[in-house]
Coordinates of C-alpha atoms and ligand atoms in Angstrom, one line a residue:
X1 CA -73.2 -149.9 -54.0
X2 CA -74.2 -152.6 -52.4
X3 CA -76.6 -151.3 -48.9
X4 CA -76.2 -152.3 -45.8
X5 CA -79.9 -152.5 -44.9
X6 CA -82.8 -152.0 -48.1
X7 CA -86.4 -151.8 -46.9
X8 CA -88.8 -151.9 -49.8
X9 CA -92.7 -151.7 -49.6
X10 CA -93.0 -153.4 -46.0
X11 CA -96.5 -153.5 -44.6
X12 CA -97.0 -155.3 -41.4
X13 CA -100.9 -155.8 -40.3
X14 CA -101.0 -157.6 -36.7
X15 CA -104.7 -156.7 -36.7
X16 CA -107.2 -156.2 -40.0
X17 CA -107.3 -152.8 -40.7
X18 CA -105.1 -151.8 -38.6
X19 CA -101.1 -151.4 -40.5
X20 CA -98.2 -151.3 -37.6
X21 CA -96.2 -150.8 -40.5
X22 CA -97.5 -149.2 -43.6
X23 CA -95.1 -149.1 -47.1
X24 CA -92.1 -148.7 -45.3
X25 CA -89.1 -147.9 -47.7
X26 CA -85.5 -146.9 -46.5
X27 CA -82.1 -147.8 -47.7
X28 CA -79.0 -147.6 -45.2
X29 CA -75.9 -147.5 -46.4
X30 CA -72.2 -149.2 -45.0
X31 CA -71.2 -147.5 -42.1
X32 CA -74.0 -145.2 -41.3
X33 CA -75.5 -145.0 -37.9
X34 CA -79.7 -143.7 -38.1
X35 CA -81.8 -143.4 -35.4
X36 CA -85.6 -144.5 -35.9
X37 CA -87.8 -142.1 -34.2
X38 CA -91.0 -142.6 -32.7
X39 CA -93.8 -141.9 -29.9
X40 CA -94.8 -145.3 -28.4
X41 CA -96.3 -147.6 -30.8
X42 CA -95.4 -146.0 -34.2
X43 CA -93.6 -149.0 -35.0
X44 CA -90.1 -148.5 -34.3
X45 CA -89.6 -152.3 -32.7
X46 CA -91.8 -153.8 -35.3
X47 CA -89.6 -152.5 -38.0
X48 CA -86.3 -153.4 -36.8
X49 CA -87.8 -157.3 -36.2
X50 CA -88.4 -157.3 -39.7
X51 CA -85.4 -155.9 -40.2
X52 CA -83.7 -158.7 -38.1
X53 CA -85.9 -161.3 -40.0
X54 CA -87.7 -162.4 -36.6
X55 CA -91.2 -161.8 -38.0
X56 CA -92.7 -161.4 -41.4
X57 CA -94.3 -158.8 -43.2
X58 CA -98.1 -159.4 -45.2
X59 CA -97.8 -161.2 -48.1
X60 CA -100.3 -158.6 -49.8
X61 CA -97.8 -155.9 -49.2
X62 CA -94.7 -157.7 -51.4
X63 CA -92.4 -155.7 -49.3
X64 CA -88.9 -157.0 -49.0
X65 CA -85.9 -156.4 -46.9
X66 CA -82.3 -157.1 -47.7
X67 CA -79.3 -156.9 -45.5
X68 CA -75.5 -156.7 -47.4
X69 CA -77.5 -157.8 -50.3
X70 CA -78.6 -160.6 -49.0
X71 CA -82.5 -161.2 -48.4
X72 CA -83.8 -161.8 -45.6
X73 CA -88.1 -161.7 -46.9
X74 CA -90.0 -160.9 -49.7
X75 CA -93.4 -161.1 -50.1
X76 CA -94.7 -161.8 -46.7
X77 CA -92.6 -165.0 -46.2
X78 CA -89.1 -165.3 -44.7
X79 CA -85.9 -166.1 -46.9
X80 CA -85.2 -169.9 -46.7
X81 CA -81.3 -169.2 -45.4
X82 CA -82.9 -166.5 -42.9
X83 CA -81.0 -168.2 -39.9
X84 CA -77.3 -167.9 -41.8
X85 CA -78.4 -164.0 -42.9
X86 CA -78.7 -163.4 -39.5
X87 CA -75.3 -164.7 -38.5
X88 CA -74.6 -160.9 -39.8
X89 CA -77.0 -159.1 -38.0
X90 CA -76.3 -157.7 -34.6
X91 CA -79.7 -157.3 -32.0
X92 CA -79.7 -155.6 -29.6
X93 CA -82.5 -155.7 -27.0
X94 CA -84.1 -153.2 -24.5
X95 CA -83.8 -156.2 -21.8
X96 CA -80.5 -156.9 -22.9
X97 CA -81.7 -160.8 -23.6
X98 CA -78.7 -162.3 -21.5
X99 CA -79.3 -165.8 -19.8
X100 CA -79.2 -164.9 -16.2
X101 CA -77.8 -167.7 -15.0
X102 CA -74.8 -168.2 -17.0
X103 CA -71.2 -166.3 -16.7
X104 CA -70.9 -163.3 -19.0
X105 CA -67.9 -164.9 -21.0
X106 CA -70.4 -167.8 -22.0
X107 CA -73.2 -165.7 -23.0
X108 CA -70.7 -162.9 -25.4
X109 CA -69.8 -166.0 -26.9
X110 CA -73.2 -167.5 -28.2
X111 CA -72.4 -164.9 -30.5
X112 CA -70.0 -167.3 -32.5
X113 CA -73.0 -170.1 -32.4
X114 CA -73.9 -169.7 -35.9
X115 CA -70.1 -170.4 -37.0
X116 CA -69.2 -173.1 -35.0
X117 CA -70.0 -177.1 -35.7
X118 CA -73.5 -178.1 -34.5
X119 CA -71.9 -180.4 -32.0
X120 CA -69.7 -177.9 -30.1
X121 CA -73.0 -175.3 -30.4
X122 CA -75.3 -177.6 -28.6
X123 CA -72.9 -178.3 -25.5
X124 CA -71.5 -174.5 -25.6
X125 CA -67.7 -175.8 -26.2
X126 CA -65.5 -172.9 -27.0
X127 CA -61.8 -173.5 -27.8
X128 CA -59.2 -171.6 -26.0
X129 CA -58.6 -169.0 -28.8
X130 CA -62.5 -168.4 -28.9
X131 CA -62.9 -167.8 -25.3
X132 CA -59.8 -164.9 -26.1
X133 CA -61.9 -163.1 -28.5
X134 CA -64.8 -163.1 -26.0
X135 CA -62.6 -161.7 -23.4
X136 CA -61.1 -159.4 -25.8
X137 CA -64.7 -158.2 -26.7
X138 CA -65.5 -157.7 -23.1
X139 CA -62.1 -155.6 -22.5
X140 CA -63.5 -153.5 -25.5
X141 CA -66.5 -153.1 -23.8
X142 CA -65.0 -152.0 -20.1
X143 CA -66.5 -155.2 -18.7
X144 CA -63.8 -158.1 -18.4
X145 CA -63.5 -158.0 -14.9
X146 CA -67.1 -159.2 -14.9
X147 CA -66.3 -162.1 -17.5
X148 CA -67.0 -165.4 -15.1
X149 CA -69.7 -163.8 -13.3
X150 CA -73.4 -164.8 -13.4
X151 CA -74.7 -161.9 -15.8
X152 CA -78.0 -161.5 -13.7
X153 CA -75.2 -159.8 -10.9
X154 CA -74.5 -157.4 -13.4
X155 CA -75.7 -154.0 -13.6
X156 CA -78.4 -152.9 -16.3
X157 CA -75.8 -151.4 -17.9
X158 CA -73.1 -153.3 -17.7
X159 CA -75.2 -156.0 -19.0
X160 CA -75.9 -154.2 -22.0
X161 CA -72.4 -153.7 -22.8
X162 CA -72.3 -157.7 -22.8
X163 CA -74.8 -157.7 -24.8
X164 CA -73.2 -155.2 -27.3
X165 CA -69.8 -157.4 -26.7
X166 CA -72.0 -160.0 -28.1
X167 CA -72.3 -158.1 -31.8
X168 CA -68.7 -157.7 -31.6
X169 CA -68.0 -161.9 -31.4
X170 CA -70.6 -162.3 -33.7
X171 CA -68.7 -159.8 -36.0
X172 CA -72.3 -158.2 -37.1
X173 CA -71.7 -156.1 -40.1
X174 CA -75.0 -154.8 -39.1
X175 CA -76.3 -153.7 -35.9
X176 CA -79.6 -153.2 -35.0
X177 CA -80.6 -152.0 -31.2
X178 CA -84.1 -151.9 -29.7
X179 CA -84.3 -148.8 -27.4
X180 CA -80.9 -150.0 -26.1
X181 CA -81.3 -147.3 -23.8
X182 CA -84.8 -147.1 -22.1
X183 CA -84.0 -149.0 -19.0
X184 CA -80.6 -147.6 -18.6
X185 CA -79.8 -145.0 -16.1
X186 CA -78.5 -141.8 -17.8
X187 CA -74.9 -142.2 -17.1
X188 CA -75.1 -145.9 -18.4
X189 CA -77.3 -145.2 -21.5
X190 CA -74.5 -142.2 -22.4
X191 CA -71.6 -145.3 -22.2
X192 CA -74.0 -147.4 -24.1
X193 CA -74.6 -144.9 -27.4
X194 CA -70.9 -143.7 -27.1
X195 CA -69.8 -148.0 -27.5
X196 CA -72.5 -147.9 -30.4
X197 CA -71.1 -144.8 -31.8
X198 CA -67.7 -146.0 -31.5
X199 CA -68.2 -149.1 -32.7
X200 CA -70.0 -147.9 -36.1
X201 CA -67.0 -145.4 -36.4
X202 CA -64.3 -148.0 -35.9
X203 CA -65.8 -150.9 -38.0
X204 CA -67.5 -149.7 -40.2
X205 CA -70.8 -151.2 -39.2
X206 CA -74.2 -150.1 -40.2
X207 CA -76.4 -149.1 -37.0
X208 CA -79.7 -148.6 -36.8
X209 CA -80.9 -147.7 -33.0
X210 CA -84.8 -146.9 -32.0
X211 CA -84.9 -144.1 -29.7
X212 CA -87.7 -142.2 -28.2
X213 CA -85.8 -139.1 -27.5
X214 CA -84.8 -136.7 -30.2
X215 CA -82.0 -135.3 -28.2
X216 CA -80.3 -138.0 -27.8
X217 CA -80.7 -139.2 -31.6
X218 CA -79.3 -135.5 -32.6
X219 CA -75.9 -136.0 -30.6
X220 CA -75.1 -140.1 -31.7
X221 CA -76.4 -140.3 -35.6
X222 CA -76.0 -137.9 -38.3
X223 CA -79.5 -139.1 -39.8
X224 CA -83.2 -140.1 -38.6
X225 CA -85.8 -142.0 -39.9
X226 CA -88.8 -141.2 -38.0
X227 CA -92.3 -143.2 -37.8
X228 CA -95.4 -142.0 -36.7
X229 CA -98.7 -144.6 -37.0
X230 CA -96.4 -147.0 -39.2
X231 CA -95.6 -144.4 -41.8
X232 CA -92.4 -142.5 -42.6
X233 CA -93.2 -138.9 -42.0
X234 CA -89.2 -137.9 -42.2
X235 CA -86.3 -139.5 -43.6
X236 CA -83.1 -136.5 -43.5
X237 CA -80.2 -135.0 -41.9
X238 CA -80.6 -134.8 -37.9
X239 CA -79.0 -131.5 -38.3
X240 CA -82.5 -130.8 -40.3
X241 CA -84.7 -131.4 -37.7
X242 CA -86.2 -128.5 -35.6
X243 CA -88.8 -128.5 -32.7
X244 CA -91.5 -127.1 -35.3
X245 CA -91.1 -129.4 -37.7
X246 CA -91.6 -132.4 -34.7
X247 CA -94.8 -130.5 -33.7
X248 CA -96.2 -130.5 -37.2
X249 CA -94.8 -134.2 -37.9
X250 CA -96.2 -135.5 -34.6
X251 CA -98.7 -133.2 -32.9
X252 CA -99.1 -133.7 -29.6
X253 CA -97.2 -136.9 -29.9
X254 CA -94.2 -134.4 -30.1
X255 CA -93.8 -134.2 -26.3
X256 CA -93.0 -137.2 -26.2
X257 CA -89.6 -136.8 -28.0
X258 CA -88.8 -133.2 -27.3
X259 CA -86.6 -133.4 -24.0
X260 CA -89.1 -131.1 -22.1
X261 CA -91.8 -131.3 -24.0
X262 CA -90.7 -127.4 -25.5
X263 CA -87.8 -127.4 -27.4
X264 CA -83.4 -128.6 -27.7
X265 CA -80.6 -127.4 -27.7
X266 CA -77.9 -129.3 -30.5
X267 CA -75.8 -131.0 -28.3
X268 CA -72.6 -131.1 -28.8
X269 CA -70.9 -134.2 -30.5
X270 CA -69.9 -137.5 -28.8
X271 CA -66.3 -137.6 -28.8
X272 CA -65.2 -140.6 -30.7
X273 CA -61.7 -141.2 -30.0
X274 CA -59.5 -143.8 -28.0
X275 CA -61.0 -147.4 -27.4
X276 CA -64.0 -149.0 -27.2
X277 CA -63.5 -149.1 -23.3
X278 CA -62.6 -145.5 -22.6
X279 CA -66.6 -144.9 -23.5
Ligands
ATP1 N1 -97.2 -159.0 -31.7 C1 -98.1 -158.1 -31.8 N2 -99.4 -158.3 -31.9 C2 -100.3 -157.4 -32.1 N3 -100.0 -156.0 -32.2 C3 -98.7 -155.7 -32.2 C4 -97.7 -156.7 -32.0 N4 -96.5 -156.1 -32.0 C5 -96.7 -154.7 -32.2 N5 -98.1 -154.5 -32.3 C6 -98.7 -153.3 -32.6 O1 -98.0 -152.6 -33.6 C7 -97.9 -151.2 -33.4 C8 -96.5 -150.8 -33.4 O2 -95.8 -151.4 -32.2 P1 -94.3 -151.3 -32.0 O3 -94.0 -152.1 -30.7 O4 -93.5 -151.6 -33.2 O5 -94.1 -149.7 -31.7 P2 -92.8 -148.9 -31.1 O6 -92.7 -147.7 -31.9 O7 -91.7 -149.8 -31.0 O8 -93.4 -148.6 -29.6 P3 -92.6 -148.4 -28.2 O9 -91.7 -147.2 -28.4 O10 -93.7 -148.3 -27.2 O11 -91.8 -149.7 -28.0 C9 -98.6 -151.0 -32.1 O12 -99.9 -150.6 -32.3 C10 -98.6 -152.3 -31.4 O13 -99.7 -152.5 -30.5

């Protein structure tokens, strides 16, 4: 089987001595949806930008990472067809990374930059049947009232749900999201991991969303891949993990992600039923 996402030996040092990642291995397979867990700084973001292919790992470490086979770096230097591999890959940012100042519609569609002409890409020229899919993207999202609006009017999370529409223009076999959540109010950061949820479930696409909180990881992905200092400490089940073992994985680091700093209840399941826009 070919994985969606294959992290092998990654080690990232920003500083000597000092490893914000440190032999990271993980394989993620079509269709899965994983939380990566984390206290601030363990290394959560700096994974998934490797992931991504935005930043390279040390060359000392010979750590690779392929996504739907392809690869994206090996050995400490990005793959020479990085820009076309990312064509596949879905980000999605804490800050949503919308241009302010344009209408929604024209920023959902810069997801179809990599697969039109270079021409029509550097004027942003969309045919009509283009500008359909982004509205039909936005629809899917709740949002295509907003479509001809200037994003920076829209809501925190409203904007991330254009940001998410984005993936779904791009067609992303692979999503990867950035605490999607952690400037959200909670009502929007529930729509928000019930549209990722949704959209892994419907598609088929591989998610892999950082999250400080483990609660929230426990009701949206049936497996976690928690960092602490760099390292994997825990690579399982959700369903496996219990406020013990977060005390003895993270110390005190552990309040953190525990939703009171004691213990959780398992919530219940996200419903994943209807569309995209019922979320
Ligand atoms: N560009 C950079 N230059 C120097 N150090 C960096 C850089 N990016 C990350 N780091 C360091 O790498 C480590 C991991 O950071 P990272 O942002 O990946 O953690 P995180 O788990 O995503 O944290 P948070 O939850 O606070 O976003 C930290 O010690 C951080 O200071």
């Amino acid at each position: 089987m070919t994985h969606a996402i294959e992290v092998r030996g990654l080690t990232k040092s920003f500083q000597a001595g000092r490893r914000a990642l440190d032999n990271v291995g993980l394989a993620v397979a079509p269709g899965e949806m994983v939380a990566l867990l984390g206290a601030s700084g363990s290394g959560k973001s700096t994974l998934l930008r490797h992931m991504a292919g935005f930043i390279a790992a040390d060359a000392a470490g010979a750590g690779e990472v392929l996504v739907n086979g392809r690869t994206i770096q090996q050995g400490g230097r990005l793959a020479n067809d990085v820009r076309r591999a990312r064509g596949e890959i879905g980000f999605v940012f804490q800050q949503f990374n919308l241009v302010g100042r344009l209408p929604v519609i024209t920023n959902v569609l810069t997801g179809m930059l990599p697969r039109i002409p270079l021409w029509r890409s550097l004027i942003r020229y969309f045919r009509n049947e283009e500008i359909d899919a982004g509205l039909d993207a936005l629809a899917q999202v709740g949002i295509d009232d907003y479509a001809f609006r200037r994003a920076s009017t829209l809501s925190g999370g409203q904007q991330q749900r254009a940001a998410i529409a984005r993936t779904l223009v791009q067609n992303a076999r692979v999503i990867l999201a950035d605490e999607p959540i952690a400037s959200l109010d909670p009502e929007s950061a529930r729509r928000v991991m019930e549209l990722l949820a949704q959209i892994n479930r419907s598609r088929k696409v591989a998610v892999v969303v950082s999250l400080h909180q483990v609660d929230v990881a426990m009701r949206y992905c049936t497996r976690v891949v928690a960092l602490r200092q760099g390292k994997v400490v825990y690579d399982g089940p959700c369903a496996a993990l219990t406020p013990a073992m977060l005390r003895d994985l993270y110390g005190t680091e552990a309040a953190e992600l525990l939703p009171d700093g004691a213990g959780f209840d398992v919530p219940a399941p996200a419903v994943i039923a209807g569309s995209l826009a019922a979320a």
